[in-house]
Amino acid sequence: MKAFEYLNINELKSFLLDVGTILPVFVWGPPGIGKSSIINQFSKEVGLECVPLLGSQLAPEDLIGIPQIDGKVSRFIPPSMIVREKEFCLFIDELNIASPEIQKAFYSLILDKRIGEYNLPKGSIVIGAGNRSADSALVRQMPSALINRMIHVHLKVDHKIWLDWAKNESVHPWVIEYIQNRPSHLSTDIAPTDETPFSTPRSWHYVSDALKALGENPNPKMLDVLLYGSLTNHHATQFKAFIKQINYRYAVPKLITGAEPWPKDPKDRDILLFLVNSAKDYLIKELPKNEDELTSQKKKMVIQVKDSLKNLSFIDGEYAQNIITPTEAGETLPRWFLTDITKELPKLMMVKEKS
C-alpha cells in the first residue's frame, strides 16, 4: 500500500494554488531540491509577500512576543517579523527542527492563524517545510497534534523540469549537457550519513556559478576543490571525465557503432568509464523494448554495437561488462538485447585473458 504520492515542482505549485490557499500545507523533501524557491514563486503568483521563519533559529518569544503592561493587565506584543497589515504567506521552514516549545507555539498559528492575541490578516496563508529523517538531516519528531493540523505532501526532483529552468537561468552549458546525459546524477536520493558533500539541484547550481567564475580553462586543482566540495564523489569524478571528453570531442553514437575507436590510453580510463556509462544510457533510449519492433536500421546498429563491444572488451573487459549492468536509477537494456549480448561477452573475456 502506498504511504504517499510524490509531486514534482510544477505539480506542487498547482497543488498549492488549489489547496494551499485555503488549508495549511507541509512540504517534505531532501535538502537542496527547491522547496523554498517554489514556495516563494507560489507567493508571488498569488500576489502575497512571503514572510519566512526558520524554525531552527526561533526562540519562544520570537513568536509569542514579550509582555507589556496595559492598565491592570499584561498583553503580549507580537514580534514585527510576523505582524503585517495586509494578508501574506507565512513560510515556516525547518519546522521539524524547531524545539518542542516552538512547535507547540505553532499549533494555533497553523490551525487558527493566531498567535496569542494577534490574528494574521484575513486571507493569509501558512505553509511549512522540512527535511525527512531519512535525509540524514537534523530533525525532531513532530507531535501528532501538529502533524494533524497540516496536509503533508512530498516533493521529488524532476530532471526535465530542472533542465528547462536551468536553460532559462543560463546555467553553465557543461552542467546542462552533463545532466542531460546523466539525469540520475542531478540529485542524491539519500544523503550520506557522514560529512561528505552530495549532489542536489542547489549544489549543481553552485557548480555552475563557480565554473563561470573559474573561466574557460579552470585550474585543475581549483576544479577538484569545487567538484569534490560540492557533489557526490562519484558524480564529481564522472563530471571531471565529462569535461575531459569534451576537449577530446568523443561522440557516443559514433563510439557504439564503431565509427570512432574507444580511448585506449590507460591514463584515459576515467573518460572511458564516463563514455561507457553514457553509451549505456544512449542504448537504453535507442533500443526498443521488444525485439520484433526492430527496424532494419536498428538491426544494423545492433550488429555494429556488438562489434564495438568486442573492441571495448579487449581494452577493458570489466568496462565492457558494465554495459549490461543496470544504471544507478535501476534502468536496464532490453531483455532481448541482454540475452543476446551476454552469450558473447563471457567468451570475449576468456579471449582477453588468454591473450
Short mmCIF file of C-alpha atoms in Angstrom, two decimals:
data_model
loop_
_atom_site.label_atom_id
_atom_site.label_comp_id
_atom_site.label_asym_id
_atom_site.label_seq_id
_atom_site.Cartn_x
_atom_site.Cartn_y
_atom_site.Cartn_z
CA MET A 1 0.00 0.00 0.00
CA LYS A 2 1.40 3.41 -0.98
CA ALA A 3 2.03 5.68 2.02
CA PHE A 4 2.10 8.90 -0.03
CA GLU A 5 2.35 10.31 -3.55
CA TYR A 6 5.34 12.29 -4.78
CA LEU A 7 4.87 15.63 -6.57
CA ASN A 8 7.34 17.37 -8.85
CA ILE A 9 7.83 21.13 -8.58
CA ASN A 10 5.15 22.00 -11.15
CA GLU A 11 2.64 19.65 -9.54
CA LEU A 12 3.42 21.08 -6.11
CA LYS A 13 2.83 24.62 -7.34
CA SER A 14 -0.51 23.56 -8.81
CA PHE A 15 -1.48 21.84 -5.54
CA LEU A 16 -0.57 24.94 -3.53
CA LEU A 17 -2.61 27.17 -5.84
CA ASP A 18 -5.64 24.91 -5.43
CA VAL A 19 -5.35 23.76 -1.81
CA GLY A 20 -2.62 25.79 -0.10
CA THR A 21 -4.67 28.99 -0.36
CA ILE A 22 -7.33 27.57 1.97
CA LEU A 23 -5.54 24.94 4.09
CA PRO A 24 -2.08 24.75 5.74
CA VAL A 25 0.34 22.54 3.81
CA PHE A 26 3.65 20.99 4.90
CA VAL A 27 6.18 20.17 2.16
CA TRP A 28 8.61 17.29 2.80
CA GLY A 29 11.74 16.76 0.75
CA PRO A 30 15.53 16.31 0.83
CA PRO A 31 17.84 19.34 1.14
CA GLY A 32 18.60 21.45 -1.89
CA ILE A 33 15.77 20.40 -4.23
CA GLY A 34 13.92 23.73 -4.34
CA LYS A 35 11.34 23.70 -1.53
CA SER A 36 11.99 27.32 -0.55
CA SER A 37 12.15 28.53 -4.15
CA ILE A 38 8.83 27.01 -5.15
CA ILE A 39 7.05 28.46 -2.10
CA ASN A 40 8.48 31.90 -2.91
CA GLN A 41 7.27 31.53 -6.50
CA PHE A 42 3.83 30.45 -5.29
CA SER A 43 3.61 33.52 -3.02
CA LYS A 44 4.40 35.83 -5.95
CA GLU A 45 1.80 34.15 -8.15
CA VAL A 46 -0.97 34.72 -5.58
CA GLY A 47 0.25 38.27 -5.02
CA LEU A 48 1.33 37.87 -1.39
CA GLU A 49 4.51 38.81 0.43
CA CYS A 50 6.39 35.69 1.55
CA VAL A 51 7.49 36.00 5.18
CA PRO A 52 9.97 33.22 6.02
CA LEU A 53 10.62 31.90 9.51
CA LEU A 54 13.36 29.38 10.30
CA GLY A 55 12.13 27.01 12.98
CA SER A 56 15.69 26.08 13.91
CA GLN A 57 16.52 29.70 14.79
CA LEU A 58 13.45 30.72 16.76
CA ALA A 59 13.03 31.25 20.49
CA PRO A 60 9.54 31.19 22.06
CA GLU A 61 9.48 35.00 22.45
CA ASP A 62 10.15 35.35 18.70
CA LEU A 63 6.63 34.05 18.13
CA ILE A 64 4.67 34.84 21.27
CA GLY A 65 6.23 38.26 21.74
CA ILE A 66 7.01 39.98 25.02
CA PRO A 67 4.54 41.10 27.72
CA GLN A 68 3.71 44.76 28.31
CA ILE A 69 1.50 46.33 30.98
CA ASP A 70 -1.80 47.63 29.64
CA GLY A 71 -3.64 49.21 32.55
CA LYS A 72 -4.32 46.47 35.07
CA VAL A 73 -3.44 43.61 32.71
CA SER A 74 -0.47 42.49 30.69
CA ARG A 75 -0.62 41.81 26.98
CA PHE A 76 1.88 40.10 24.68
CA ILE A 77 3.15 42.36 21.93
CA PRO A 78 3.68 40.19 18.80
CA PRO A 79 7.06 40.40 17.03
CA SER A 80 7.44 42.60 13.96
CA MET A 81 8.59 39.65 11.86
CA ILE A 82 5.03 38.30 11.61
CA VAL A 83 2.94 41.46 12.02
CA ARG A 84 1.56 42.76 8.74
CA GLU A 85 -1.38 45.00 7.86
CA LYS A 86 -2.15 43.08 4.67
CA GLU A 87 -2.52 39.35 4.14
CA PHE A 88 0.73 37.47 3.50
CA CYS A 89 2.21 33.98 3.10
CA LEU A 90 3.88 32.76 6.27
CA PHE A 91 6.53 30.22 5.30
CA ILE A 92 7.74 28.18 8.27
CA ASP A 93 10.91 26.43 7.09
CA GLU A 94 12.66 23.73 9.13
CA LEU A 95 9.59 23.41 11.33
CA ASN A 96 10.54 19.87 12.26
CA ILE A 97 13.91 21.09 13.58
CA ALA A 98 12.31 23.57 16.00
CA SER A 99 12.34 22.85 19.71
CA PRO A 100 9.20 21.27 21.26
CA GLU A 101 8.29 24.65 22.80
CA ILE A 102 8.43 26.35 19.41
CA GLN A 103 6.45 23.57 17.74
CA LYS A 104 3.74 23.95 20.38
CA ALA A 105 3.67 27.71 19.75
CA PHE A 106 2.80 26.99 16.12
CA TYR A 107 -0.34 25.00 16.99
CA SER A 108 -2.76 27.94 16.95
CA LEU A 109 -0.75 29.81 14.31
CA ILE A 110 -1.12 26.97 11.81
CA LEU A 111 -4.70 25.96 12.59
CA ASP A 112 -6.32 29.27 13.58
CA LYS A 113 -3.78 31.72 12.08
CA ARG A 114 -3.46 33.26 15.51
CA ILE A 115 -0.60 33.67 17.96
CA GLY A 116 -1.53 34.93 21.40
CA GLU A 117 -3.92 37.85 20.84
CA TYR A 118 -2.64 38.57 17.33
CA ASN A 119 -4.55 37.27 14.32
CA LEU A 120 -2.98 37.05 10.89
CA PRO A 121 -4.83 39.29 8.40
CA LYS A 122 -7.73 37.54 6.68
CA GLY A 123 -6.56 35.78 3.53
CA SER A 124 -3.11 34.96 4.90
CA ILE A 125 -1.58 31.58 4.02
CA VAL A 126 0.56 29.28 6.18
CA ILE A 127 2.97 26.78 4.61
CA GLY A 128 5.58 24.66 6.37
CA ALA A 129 8.55 22.70 5.03
CA GLY A 130 11.25 20.39 6.30
CA ASN A 131 13.69 17.60 5.53
CA ARG A 132 12.99 13.94 6.19
CA SER A 133 14.76 11.89 8.85
CA ALA A 134 15.96 9.63 6.00
CA ASP A 135 17.95 12.59 4.61
CA SER A 136 20.48 12.39 7.45
CA ALA A 137 19.32 15.86 8.44
CA LEU A 138 18.82 17.14 11.96
CA VAL A 139 15.10 16.68 12.63
CA ARG A 140 12.78 16.29 15.59
CA GLN A 141 9.70 14.15 15.80
CA MET A 142 6.72 16.45 15.33
CA PRO A 143 3.85 15.95 17.80
CA SER A 144 0.82 14.20 16.35
CA ALA A 145 -1.30 17.26 17.17
CA LEU A 146 0.95 19.40 14.94
CA ILE A 147 1.08 16.81 12.15
CA ASN A 148 -2.71 16.62 12.12
CA ARG A 149 -3.01 20.38 11.61
CA MET A 150 -1.49 20.26 8.11
CA ILE A 151 -1.77 18.48 4.76
CA HIS A 152 1.52 16.70 4.03
CA VAL A 153 3.00 16.49 0.53
CA HIS A 154 6.31 15.05 -0.65
CA LEU A 155 8.47 16.81 -3.25
CA LYS A 156 10.70 14.95 -5.71
CA VAL A 157 13.28 16.04 -8.26
CA ASP A 158 12.34 16.02 -11.95
CA HIS A 159 15.39 16.46 -14.17
CA LYS A 160 13.35 17.61 -17.21
CA ILE A 161 11.77 20.44 -15.24
CA TRP A 162 15.15 21.36 -13.75
CA LEU A 163 16.78 21.42 -17.19
CA ASP A 164 14.08 23.75 -18.52
CA TRP A 165 14.71 26.02 -15.56
CA ALA A 166 18.49 25.75 -15.96
CA LYS A 167 18.36 26.83 -19.60
CA ASN A 168 16.24 29.87 -18.73
CA GLU A 169 18.61 30.76 -15.88
CA SER A 170 21.73 30.48 -18.10
CA VAL A 171 23.23 27.64 -16.05
CA HIS A 172 26.69 26.69 -17.34
CA PRO A 173 26.37 24.65 -20.57
CA TRP A 174 28.68 21.91 -19.21
CA VAL A 175 26.30 21.33 -16.32
CA ILE A 176 23.23 21.30 -18.58
CA GLU A 177 24.78 18.87 -21.06
CA TYR A 178 26.02 16.59 -18.29
CA ILE A 179 22.62 16.34 -16.59
CA GLN A 180 21.00 15.73 -19.99
CA ASN A 181 23.31 12.73 -20.39
CA ARG A 182 23.23 11.59 -16.76
CA PRO A 183 19.87 12.73 -15.30
CA SER A 184 20.16 10.42 -12.28
CA HIS A 185 23.17 12.47 -11.12
CA LEU A 186 21.07 15.61 -10.56
CA SER A 187 20.23 14.55 -7.02
CA THR A 188 21.43 12.03 -4.46
CA ASP A 189 18.35 10.09 -3.35
CA ILE A 190 19.55 9.59 0.21
CA ALA A 191 22.08 11.97 1.72
CA PRO A 192 25.20 10.32 3.18
CA THR A 193 25.35 9.80 6.93
CA ASP A 194 28.90 11.15 7.15
CA GLU A 195 30.00 14.73 6.49
CA THR A 196 30.67 14.36 2.76
CA PRO A 197 29.07 16.60 0.12
CA PHE A 198 26.26 15.21 -2.01
CA SER A 199 24.57 16.21 -5.25
CA THR A 200 21.38 18.29 -5.34
CA PRO A 201 19.91 20.80 -7.81
CA ARG A 202 21.24 23.51 -5.49
CA SER A 203 24.80 22.12 -5.47
CA TRP A 204 24.81 21.81 -9.28
CA HIS A 205 23.73 25.45 -9.45
CA TYR A 206 26.70 26.30 -7.21
CA VAL A 207 28.99 24.35 -9.54
CA SER A 208 27.60 26.32 -12.49
CA ASP A 209 28.22 29.69 -10.84
CA ALA A 210 31.74 28.68 -9.79
CA LEU A 211 32.61 27.35 -13.26
CA LYS A 212 31.69 30.73 -14.73
CA ALA A 213 33.96 32.39 -12.18
CA LEU A 214 36.86 29.98 -12.91
CA GLY A 215 36.77 30.68 -16.65
CA GLU A 216 37.02 28.51 -19.76
CA ASN A 217 40.16 26.64 -18.69
CA PRO A 218 39.88 26.22 -14.92
CA ASN A 219 42.94 25.35 -12.90
CA PRO A 220 42.76 21.55 -12.36
CA LYS A 221 43.34 21.82 -8.62
CA MET A 222 40.69 24.53 -8.23
CA LEU A 223 38.30 22.42 -10.30
CA ASP A 224 38.89 19.45 -7.98
CA VAL A 225 38.25 21.63 -4.94
CA LEU A 226 34.99 22.84 -6.46
CA LEU A 227 33.62 19.48 -7.63
CA TYR A 228 34.64 17.30 -4.67
CA GLY A 229 33.48 20.05 -2.32
CA SER A 230 30.03 20.27 -3.90
CA LEU A 231 28.99 16.89 -5.32
CA THR A 232 28.87 13.21 -4.51
CA ASN A 233 32.37 11.76 -5.00
CA HIS A 234 31.27 9.53 -7.90
CA HIS A 235 29.40 12.37 -9.61
CA ALA A 236 32.38 14.68 -9.23
CA THR A 237 34.70 12.09 -10.81
CA GLN A 238 32.30 11.47 -13.69
CA PHE A 239 31.77 15.20 -14.29
CA LYS A 240 35.55 15.68 -14.46
CA ALA A 241 35.71 12.92 -17.07
CA PHE A 242 32.87 14.57 -18.96
CA ILE A 243 34.79 17.86 -19.11
CA LYS A 244 37.87 15.97 -20.27
CA GLN A 245 35.98 14.16 -23.03
CA ILE A 246 34.56 17.48 -24.24
CA ASN A 247 38.12 18.51 -25.02
CA TYR A 248 38.69 15.21 -26.87
CA ARG A 249 35.34 15.54 -28.70
CA TYR A 250 34.24 11.93 -28.33
CA ALA A 251 30.75 11.22 -29.69
CA VAL A 252 28.85 8.35 -28.04
CA PRO A 253 26.76 7.38 -31.13
CA LYS A 254 29.96 7.04 -33.17
CA LEU A 255 31.69 5.01 -30.46
CA ILE A 256 28.96 2.39 -30.16
CA THR A 257 28.67 1.97 -33.92
CA GLY A 258 32.44 1.69 -34.36
CA ALA A 259 32.77 4.90 -36.37
CA GLU A 260 35.21 6.10 -33.70
CA PRO A 261 37.53 3.96 -31.53
CA TRP A 262 37.23 3.75 -27.75
CA PRO A 263 40.07 5.58 -25.93
CA LYS A 264 42.84 3.04 -25.19
CA ASP A 265 45.37 5.02 -23.20
CA PRO A 266 45.44 3.87 -19.53
CA LYS A 267 45.52 7.50 -18.41
CA ASP A 268 42.11 7.96 -20.06
CA ARG A 269 40.31 5.31 -18.01
CA ASP A 270 38.18 7.98 -16.34
CA ILE A 271 36.99 9.14 -19.77
CA LEU A 272 36.40 5.55 -20.83
CA LEU A 273 34.20 4.86 -17.80
CA PHE A 274 32.17 8.01 -18.44
CA LEU A 275 31.74 7.10 -22.12
CA VAL A 276 30.69 3.54 -21.25
CA ASN A 277 28.01 4.80 -18.86
CA SER A 278 26.87 7.35 -21.43
CA ALA A 279 26.73 4.62 -24.08
CA LYS A 280 24.56 2.50 -21.79
CA ASP A 281 22.15 5.42 -21.28
CA TYR A 282 22.10 6.02 -25.04
CA LEU A 283 21.30 2.38 -25.83
CA ILE A 284 18.51 2.28 -23.25
CA LYS A 285 16.90 5.22 -25.06
CA GLU A 286 17.51 3.98 -28.60
CA LEU A 287 16.76 0.24 -28.44
CA PRO A 288 13.08 -0.85 -28.48
CA LYS A 289 11.72 -2.86 -25.56
CA ASN A 290 10.64 -5.69 -27.84
CA GLU A 291 12.89 -7.31 -30.46
CA ASP A 292 10.08 -7.55 -33.03
CA GLU A 293 9.95 -3.73 -33.07
CA LEU A 294 13.46 -3.51 -34.55
CA THR A 295 13.67 -1.60 -37.82
CA SER A 296 16.27 -2.53 -40.43
CA GLN A 297 18.29 0.50 -39.33
CA LYS A 298 18.19 -0.59 -35.67
CA LYS A 299 19.16 -4.17 -36.62
CA LYS A 300 22.20 -2.79 -38.36
CA MET A 301 23.02 -0.70 -35.29
CA VAL A 302 22.78 -3.80 -33.03
CA ILE A 303 25.37 -5.60 -35.17
CA GLN A 304 27.61 -2.55 -35.00
CA VAL A 305 27.15 -2.31 -31.23
CA LYS A 306 28.24 -5.94 -30.81
CA ASP A 307 31.40 -5.32 -32.82
CA SER A 308 32.08 -2.14 -30.85
CA LEU A 309 31.69 -4.00 -27.54
CA LYS A 310 34.09 -6.66 -28.75
CA ASN A 311 36.68 -3.94 -29.31
CA LEU A 312 35.87 -2.43 -25.91
CA SER A 313 36.30 -5.80 -24.19
CA PHE A 314 39.88 -6.06 -25.45
CA ILE A 315 40.61 -2.61 -23.96
CA ASP A 316 38.91 -3.34 -20.64
CA GLY A 317 36.68 -6.38 -20.11
CA GLU A 318 35.19 -5.01 -16.89
CA TYR A 319 34.05 -1.84 -18.63
CA ALA A 320 32.53 -3.90 -21.45
CA GLN A 321 30.59 -5.92 -18.86
CA ASN A 322 29.44 -2.64 -17.30
CA ILE A 323 27.28 -2.02 -20.38
CA ILE A 324 24.89 -4.80 -19.34
CA THR A 325 24.52 -3.76 -15.70
CA PRO A 326 21.61 -1.57 -14.51
CA THR A 327 22.10 2.19 -14.28
CA GLU A 328 22.14 3.99 -10.94
CA ALA A 329 18.44 4.69 -11.47
CA GLY A 330 17.77 0.95 -11.98
CA GLU A 331 17.18 1.15 -15.73
CA THR A 332 18.38 -1.76 -17.87
CA LEU A 333 18.90 -2.57 -21.52
CA PRO A 334 16.06 -4.51 -23.22
CA ARG A 335 15.91 -8.15 -22.11
CA TRP A 336 16.26 -9.48 -25.68
CA PHE A 337 19.49 -7.48 -26.16
CA LEU A 338 20.89 -8.59 -22.81
CA THR A 339 20.20 -12.23 -23.64
CA ASP A 340 21.93 -11.84 -26.98
CA ILE A 341 24.96 -9.92 -25.80
CA THR A 342 25.67 -11.95 -22.66
CA LYS A 343 26.17 -15.01 -24.86
CA GLU A 344 29.12 -13.26 -26.47
CA LEU A 345 30.71 -11.14 -23.72
CA PRO A 346 31.86 -14.06 -21.46
CA LYS A 347 33.66 -15.56 -24.46
CA LEU A 348 35.28 -12.23 -25.11
CA MET A 349 36.51 -12.10 -21.51
CA MET A 350 38.16 -15.52 -21.95
CA VAL A 351 39.80 -14.43 -25.20
CA LYS A 352 41.23 -11.39 -23.49
CA GLU A 353 42.60 -13.39 -20.58
CA LYS A 354 44.34 -15.86 -22.95
CA SER A 355 45.81 -13.05 -24.97
#
